[in-house]
Amino acid sequence: MSLAAQFAPHLGYNPNNPLLNMEKEEQNAKFTEIIQLLLAAGYFRARINTLSEFDRVIGGLAWGLAVSASDVDVDVINISEKITRALQRLKCPHPLEPHQIQGLNFIYIFPVIQWLVKRVIAARAELGDSARALSTYTFDKHLTLPDTLEFPLRRLYRAPPSKLGAERPGARRRPVAAGAESTVLDTAALHQQVNMTLLEFGHRQLMLFGGLAGLTPGQDARGTRADVSKEEATAAEQEQRRRVEALMEQMHQLDGDALSAGTDAALIKDILMSGDAAKISALSADYSRAHEALAMALEQQLSSSGVQAFRREKGHLERQIANAEARAGQTGQEAAAVAEVFEAQGAQATRAQRYGARLIRETKKLDGLVTEENAPLLARLEDLLSQVDALEGNEARLREDCIKQLNDIKQENLELEAAINDAEAHDEMALAVEEQHAAEWAKLQRARRQLARKNRAIALIRRKLDDIPSRPELAQYQARFLELHAQVTSKLTETRQYYALFNALEEQRVHLQNELDLLNNVHSTFERARQASRSVQDSWLESVREKLEIAQKVDARARANLDALRSKRDVLHTRYMQLIDLQREYDSTVIAFQEACRRNEELQQAAS
């Protein structure tokens, strides 16, 4: 065994090192969190325990990149590099190197998986919106909701037979796009099949049309008029039942008609292509009868539940009518009040118009009296009149100001008289107030001094309390000291290992150097001793034997030291295993104690 192999457990390669065990536990915890994230995101292949950890993590990364709409070339050899490049293209905020993936460093892989799962959820939401929009588009392309179906059904199923049968002679034909007619017929056939299927399962209310097929032009979108009577509702119910029975009979006839469907379609095409007017008229009559039968069948959606809906709608409309009548009465009253105001305003406007007309007439008369001689006089008169009007306005404003000032002076006079009368009483009250103010001020100063003393005492106590660390701070300090102790211990152990390795290698170098010097000495003196006399050879052999004995003694001493170190290592390992067993026993005892405490609390709660 080489010296490096013998000292390997002391050079940081001990599998029982607590630091390595701690890191391994952290790696296992991160791996468990990664698997939970992948399962929550929808990657259920991570649940297979027979796969290796590398396959499960790499498969989750590749799946997340694929779901996030990123193109990944999954190659077994370069998969780590390609995943790293794909993450860089996605602008992943957490750096990840290929060797970290290959080495299964879950501590660095976990934040990448966490970020990637968020991207997967966002991409899934976007794809879900796209799929929902596509399904809505497909539904709107082939089907129609009940609230948008009223007008086309009314136009299709309430059209007179003359418009659905033969065309008028000489009528212009409008070009129809290819497939439009077949789309309408296919939609009608689809609706009929849905209604028949619902009737087979006992649903008498036609779910697809929602009561719109049998509307009359006078009805609204909810299928009722405001003035529908009870007799009409009963008759409509009976008519609906009769049409449902007719539709069910038509369902029984469909099995026999299915065989001749292709032949009838071909026959209709031949008749239309032949141009025979009699056959086309007969075909139009048959089509009209079939259309009427289909329209009657489609009007059967109101059964017992339909009548109840009809009655509820009728009651709702009656309440709306009553509310509308009440609002109409209120609006009528408001309109009458507005009309009265309007009449008063109209009378006032009429009087103003009459006064304006009279002023215009008087002005025209005055304009007729104006001549070149009296024009300056009239201009002067107009200026004087405007000045008189201005003076009258100023006089009115001055009079108002004088009255206001007079009232203010009277009020001030009254206040001064009241103040003079109350001056003596006020002086006595002022003296009492000053005395009370002085007493209260002294009390306030005493309270302030007492408050200052209390504040100083509180500040002193607060500083003392701040000097004492709290329990979380102590726990934090303890954790930091433990981390520092672990770091220092690890560094010290590493330094000691380096020193031990250096000393061992230095000792090995010295031994090898001595051995090399000895061999060189033997080799250099061997030729001279071989050529010398017998006595010289004997002395040379004696010196070689002495050197060999010295080397054997050194080797024996080194082996004794090695055996001592091995025995010391075995003793320490035995002590370490005993401590591990003691720690396990301590952990199990703590768990049992916690369980006993929990049961004790439960028993106390049950007893209380």
XYZ file of C-alpha atoms in Angstrom, residues 251-603:
353
model
C -87.913 10.031 -35.711
C -89.460 6.566 -36.133
C -89.737 7.175 -39.865
C -86.104 8.246 -40.240
C -84.824 4.658 -40.094
C -86.844 3.735 -43.161
C -86.005 6.939 -44.974
C -82.256 6.640 -44.412
C -81.868 3.961 -47.102
C -83.408 6.106 -49.804
C -81.620 9.330 -48.813
C -78.896 8.995 -51.423
C -81.379 8.031 -54.166
C -83.675 10.994 -53.295
C -80.748 13.415 -53.440
C -79.703 12.086 -56.858
C -83.326 12.212 -58.080
C -83.742 15.835 -56.928
C -80.543 16.780 -58.721
C -81.749 15.114 -61.968
C -85.123 16.888 -61.772
C -83.493 20.292 -61.276
C -81.068 19.663 -64.142
C -83.818 18.469 -66.521
C -85.780 21.743 -66.314
C -89.220 20.025 -66.268
C -91.646 22.636 -64.865
C -94.237 20.093 -63.647
C -91.697 17.986 -61.801
C -90.065 21.088 -60.332
C -93.480 22.337 -59.132
C -94.252 18.955 -57.557
C -90.830 18.907 -55.957
C -91.388 22.461 -54.665
C -94.722 21.409 -53.148
C -93.092 18.410 -51.464
C -90.310 20.629 -50.176
C -92.855 23.147 -48.831
C -94.718 20.392 -46.985
C -91.461 19.015 -45.604
C -90.409 22.526 -44.600
C -93.711 23.123 -42.801
C -93.360 19.780 -40.996
C -89.809 20.667 -39.968
C -90.890 24.136 -38.772
C -93.723 22.586 -36.772
C -91.273 20.102 -35.257
C -88.813 22.824 -34.327
C -91.521 24.769 -32.479
C -91.929 21.963 -29.883
C -89.405 23.209 -27.374
C -91.935 24.513 -24.860
C -93.238 21.577 -22.772
C -94.263 21.710 -19.119
C -90.994 23.384 -18.140
C -91.354 25.704 -21.137
C -94.830 26.772 -19.975
C -93.450 27.507 -16.534
C -90.702 29.589 -18.107
C -93.363 31.294 -20.230
C -95.425 32.090 -17.123
C -92.409 33.372 -15.258
C -91.516 35.562 -18.213
C -95.088 36.747 -18.436
C -95.114 37.706 -14.742
C -91.798 39.462 -15.205
C -93.178 41.405 -18.170
C -96.342 42.295 -16.248
C -94.222 43.668 -13.422
C -92.209 45.609 -15.965
C -95.444 46.979 -17.462
C -96.655 48.053 -13.999
C -93.343 49.748 -13.284
C -93.457 51.399 -16.691
C -97.013 52.644 -16.029
C -95.930 54.036 -12.646
C -92.967 55.726 -14.264
C -95.282 57.006 -17.014
C -97.624 58.533 -14.393
C -94.731 60.182 -12.618
C -93.365 61.370 -15.935
C -96.825 62.766 -16.796
C -96.882 64.771 -13.580
C -93.411 66.061 -14.273
C -94.468 66.879 -17.832
C -97.515 68.814 -16.512
C -95.288 70.812 -14.157
C -92.869 71.481 -16.985
C -95.801 72.518 -19.204
C -96.968 75.026 -16.575
C -93.476 76.450 -16.317
C -93.291 76.526 -20.099
C -96.625 78.398 -20.322
C -95.450 80.946 -17.737
C -92.184 81.421 -19.598
C -94.136 81.714 -22.846
C -96.400 84.423 -21.385
C -93.373 86.284 -20.070
C -91.691 85.956 -23.470
C -94.863 87.276 -25.136
C -94.897 90.314 -22.855
C -91.213 90.892 -23.530
C -91.845 90.649 -27.280
C -94.681 93.165 -27.022
C -92.541 95.545 -24.980
C -89.698 95.146 -27.462
C -92.047 95.824 -30.383
C -93.328 98.972 -28.658
C -89.768 100.123 -28.040
C -88.947 99.498 -31.688
C -91.966 101.567 -32.752
C -91.069 104.425 -30.409
C -87.473 104.287 -31.617
C -88.613 104.471 -35.230
C -90.783 107.492 -34.368
C -87.838 109.196 -32.711
C -85.629 108.339 -35.677
C -88.221 110.039 -37.899
C -87.962 113.230 -35.856
C -84.173 113.395 -36.167
C -82.905 116.095 -38.607
C -79.530 117.610 -39.378
C -80.254 120.645 -37.201
C -81.219 118.747 -34.026
C -78.808 115.769 -34.480
C -76.053 117.283 -32.241
C -78.680 118.206 -29.682
C -80.008 114.653 -29.665
C -76.497 113.253 -29.286
C -75.897 115.582 -26.365
C -79.234 114.546 -24.901
C -78.295 110.856 -25.195
C -75.013 111.510 -23.394
C -76.806 113.355 -20.634
C -79.345 110.569 -20.282
C -76.572 107.974 -20.022
C -74.870 110.141 -17.391
C -78.136 110.427 -15.497
C -78.540 106.642 -15.550
C -74.988 106.222 -14.309
C -75.529 108.764 -11.546
C -78.734 107.070 -10.486
C -76.892 103.757 -10.251
C -74.076 105.372 -8.265
C -76.618 107.037 -5.988
C -78.298 103.701 -5.266
C -74.982 102.007 -4.526
C -73.852 104.945 -2.335
C -77.121 104.817 -0.414
C -76.702 101.117 0.204
C -73.107 101.638 1.388
C -74.161 104.428 3.721
C -76.934 102.326 5.236
C -74.519 99.452 5.734
C -71.906 101.712 7.375
C -74.576 103.232 9.619
C -75.655 99.803 10.801
C -72.037 98.832 11.464
C -71.456 102.003 13.507
C -74.602 101.352 15.544
C -73.485 97.803 16.230
C -70.028 98.982 17.316
C -71.610 101.598 19.565
C -73.748 98.955 21.248
C -70.745 96.700 21.723
C -68.703 99.542 23.248
C -71.512 100.412 25.649
C -71.777 96.768 26.719
C -68.003 96.587 27.138
C -67.975 99.747 29.300
C -70.755 98.362 31.481
C -68.947 95.047 31.947
C -65.438 96.482 32.456
C -65.416 96.183 36.265
C -66.741 92.623 36.196
C -64.181 91.813 33.547
C -61.343 93.193 35.697
C -62.277 90.971 38.635
C -62.636 87.987 36.304
C -59.267 88.790 34.732
C -57.560 88.784 38.140
C -59.109 85.409 38.978
C -58.112 84.044 35.593
C -54.527 85.281 36.010
C -54.255 83.658 39.439
C -55.661 80.396 38.106
C -53.319 80.622 35.094
C -50.289 81.096 37.382
C -51.296 78.079 39.470
C -51.865 75.942 36.395
C -48.574 77.120 34.881
C -46.673 76.094 38.016
C -48.441 72.728 37.948
C -47.509 72.349 34.269
C -43.852 73.086 34.999
C -43.807 70.487 37.770
C -45.433 67.954 35.443
C -42.861 68.734 32.733
C -39.961 68.216 35.135
C -41.486 64.954 36.323
C -42.039 63.895 32.718
C -38.408 64.680 31.871
C -37.224 62.521 34.793
C -39.501 59.691 33.647
C -38.235 60.018 30.062
C -34.617 59.838 31.234
C -35.395 56.749 33.298
C -37.229 55.169 30.353
C -34.315 55.939 28.022
C -31.875 54.391 30.504
C -34.018 51.261 30.831
C -34.412 51.078 27.042
C -30.638 51.247 26.576
C -30.206 48.493 29.143
C -32.832 46.405 27.378
C -31.179 47.045 24.038
C -27.889 45.827 25.474
C -29.529 42.473 26.282
C -30.020 40.495 23.054
C -33.409 38.918 22.465
C -34.026 35.238 21.917
C -34.114 35.489 18.078
C -30.908 37.541 18.161
C -29.277 34.983 20.448
C -30.408 32.214 18.112
C -29.029 34.161 15.160
C -25.739 34.790 16.963
C -25.548 31.109 17.881
C -26.210 30.080 14.288
C -23.565 32.490 13.012
C -21.038 31.315 15.612
C -21.783 27.704 14.723
C -21.279 28.487 11.049
C -18.044 30.313 11.850
C -16.925 27.433 14.077
C -17.705 24.919 11.346
C -15.833 27.033 8.804
C -12.823 27.487 11.092
C -12.841 23.787 11.971
C -12.996 22.845 8.316
C -10.162 25.232 7.467
C -8.099 23.998 10.421
C -8.677 20.374 9.438
C -7.713 21.155 5.869
C -4.561 22.981 7.036
C -3.598 20.104 9.311
C -4.089 17.690 6.454
C -1.852 19.832 4.267
C 0.822 19.911 6.987
C 0.563 16.155 7.536
C 0.785 15.550 3.801
C 3.776 17.874 3.536
C 5.573 16.188 6.442
C 4.870 12.724 5.050
C 6.049 13.702 1.589
C 9.115 15.434 3.031
C 9.983 12.355 5.068
C 9.473 10.184 2.018
C 11.708 12.522 0.009
C 14.456 12.310 2.657
C 14.275 8.515 2.681
C 14.370 8.368 -1.092
C 17.277 10.816 -1.179
C 19.220 8.731 1.359
C 18.447 5.592 -0.598
C 19.578 7.268 -3.801
C 22.804 8.481 -2.167
C 23.474 5.010 -0.784
C 22.904 3.359 -4.140
C 25.108 5.914 -5.869
C 27.848 5.334 -3.290
C 27.619 1.551 -3.687
C 27.633 1.847 -7.440
C 30.620 4.194 -7.490
C 32.738 2.071 -5.125
C 31.723 -1.270 -6.552
C 34.063 -1.105 -9.571
C 37.062 -0.022 -7.495
C 36.391 -2.712 -4.870
C 36.002 -5.389 -7.540
C 39.389 -4.498 -9.036
C 41.094 -4.137 -5.645
C 42.549 -6.762 -3.366
C 40.676 -9.255 -1.258
C 41.011 -7.265 1.945
C 39.552 -4.134 0.294
C 36.606 -6.150 -0.982
C 35.946 -7.530 2.491
C 36.018 -4.065 4.024
C 33.644 -2.779 1.282
C 31.188 -5.656 1.950
C 31.342 -4.915 5.671
C 30.485 -1.257 5.048
C 27.570 -2.276 2.776
C 26.227 -4.589 5.514
C 26.371 -1.748 8.043
C 24.476 0.558 5.716
C 21.876 -2.157 5.120
C 21.406 -2.641 8.856
C 20.944 1.104 9.299
C 18.303 1.152 6.510
C 16.492 -1.798 8.088
C 16.443 -0.036 11.463
C 14.989 3.096 9.854
C 12.363 1.006 8.067
C 11.456 -0.802 11.289
C 11.117 2.514 13.106
C 8.854 3.878 10.332
C 6.698 0.746 10.411
C 6.385 1.044 14.193
C 5.207 4.648 13.802
C 2.730 3.549 11.128
C 1.346 0.813 13.372
C 0.969 3.312 16.212
C -0.927 5.722 13.936
C -3.175 2.929 12.704
C -3.998 1.843 16.244
C -4.737 5.463 17.166
C -6.963 5.810 14.100
C -8.860 2.643 15.024
C -9.407 3.909 18.566
C -10.684 7.278 17.284
C -12.952 5.597 14.749
C -14.415 3.371 17.467
C -14.994 6.435 19.645
C -16.598 8.243 16.701
C -18.990 5.382 16.031
C -19.922 5.321 19.719
C -20.672 9.043 19.574
C -22.806 8.532 16.454
C -24.787 5.812 18.236
C -25.178 8.108 21.214
C -26.422 10.909 18.939
C -28.956 8.598 17.314
C -30.155 7.494 20.724
C -30.422 11.148 21.748
C -32.451 11.995 18.627
C -34.820 9.071 19.185
C -35.179 10.070 22.856
C -35.975 13.680 21.862
C -38.584 12.476 19.359
C -40.147 10.212 21.974
C -40.125 13.083 24.484
C -41.825 15.406 21.977
C -44.443 12.763 21.252
C -45.027 12.301 24.979
C -45.373 16.081 25.408
C -47.869 16.225 22.554
C -49.908 13.388 24.046
C -49.752 15.075 27.432
C -51.109 18.303 25.928
C -53.871 16.388 24.162
C -54.812 14.633 27.404
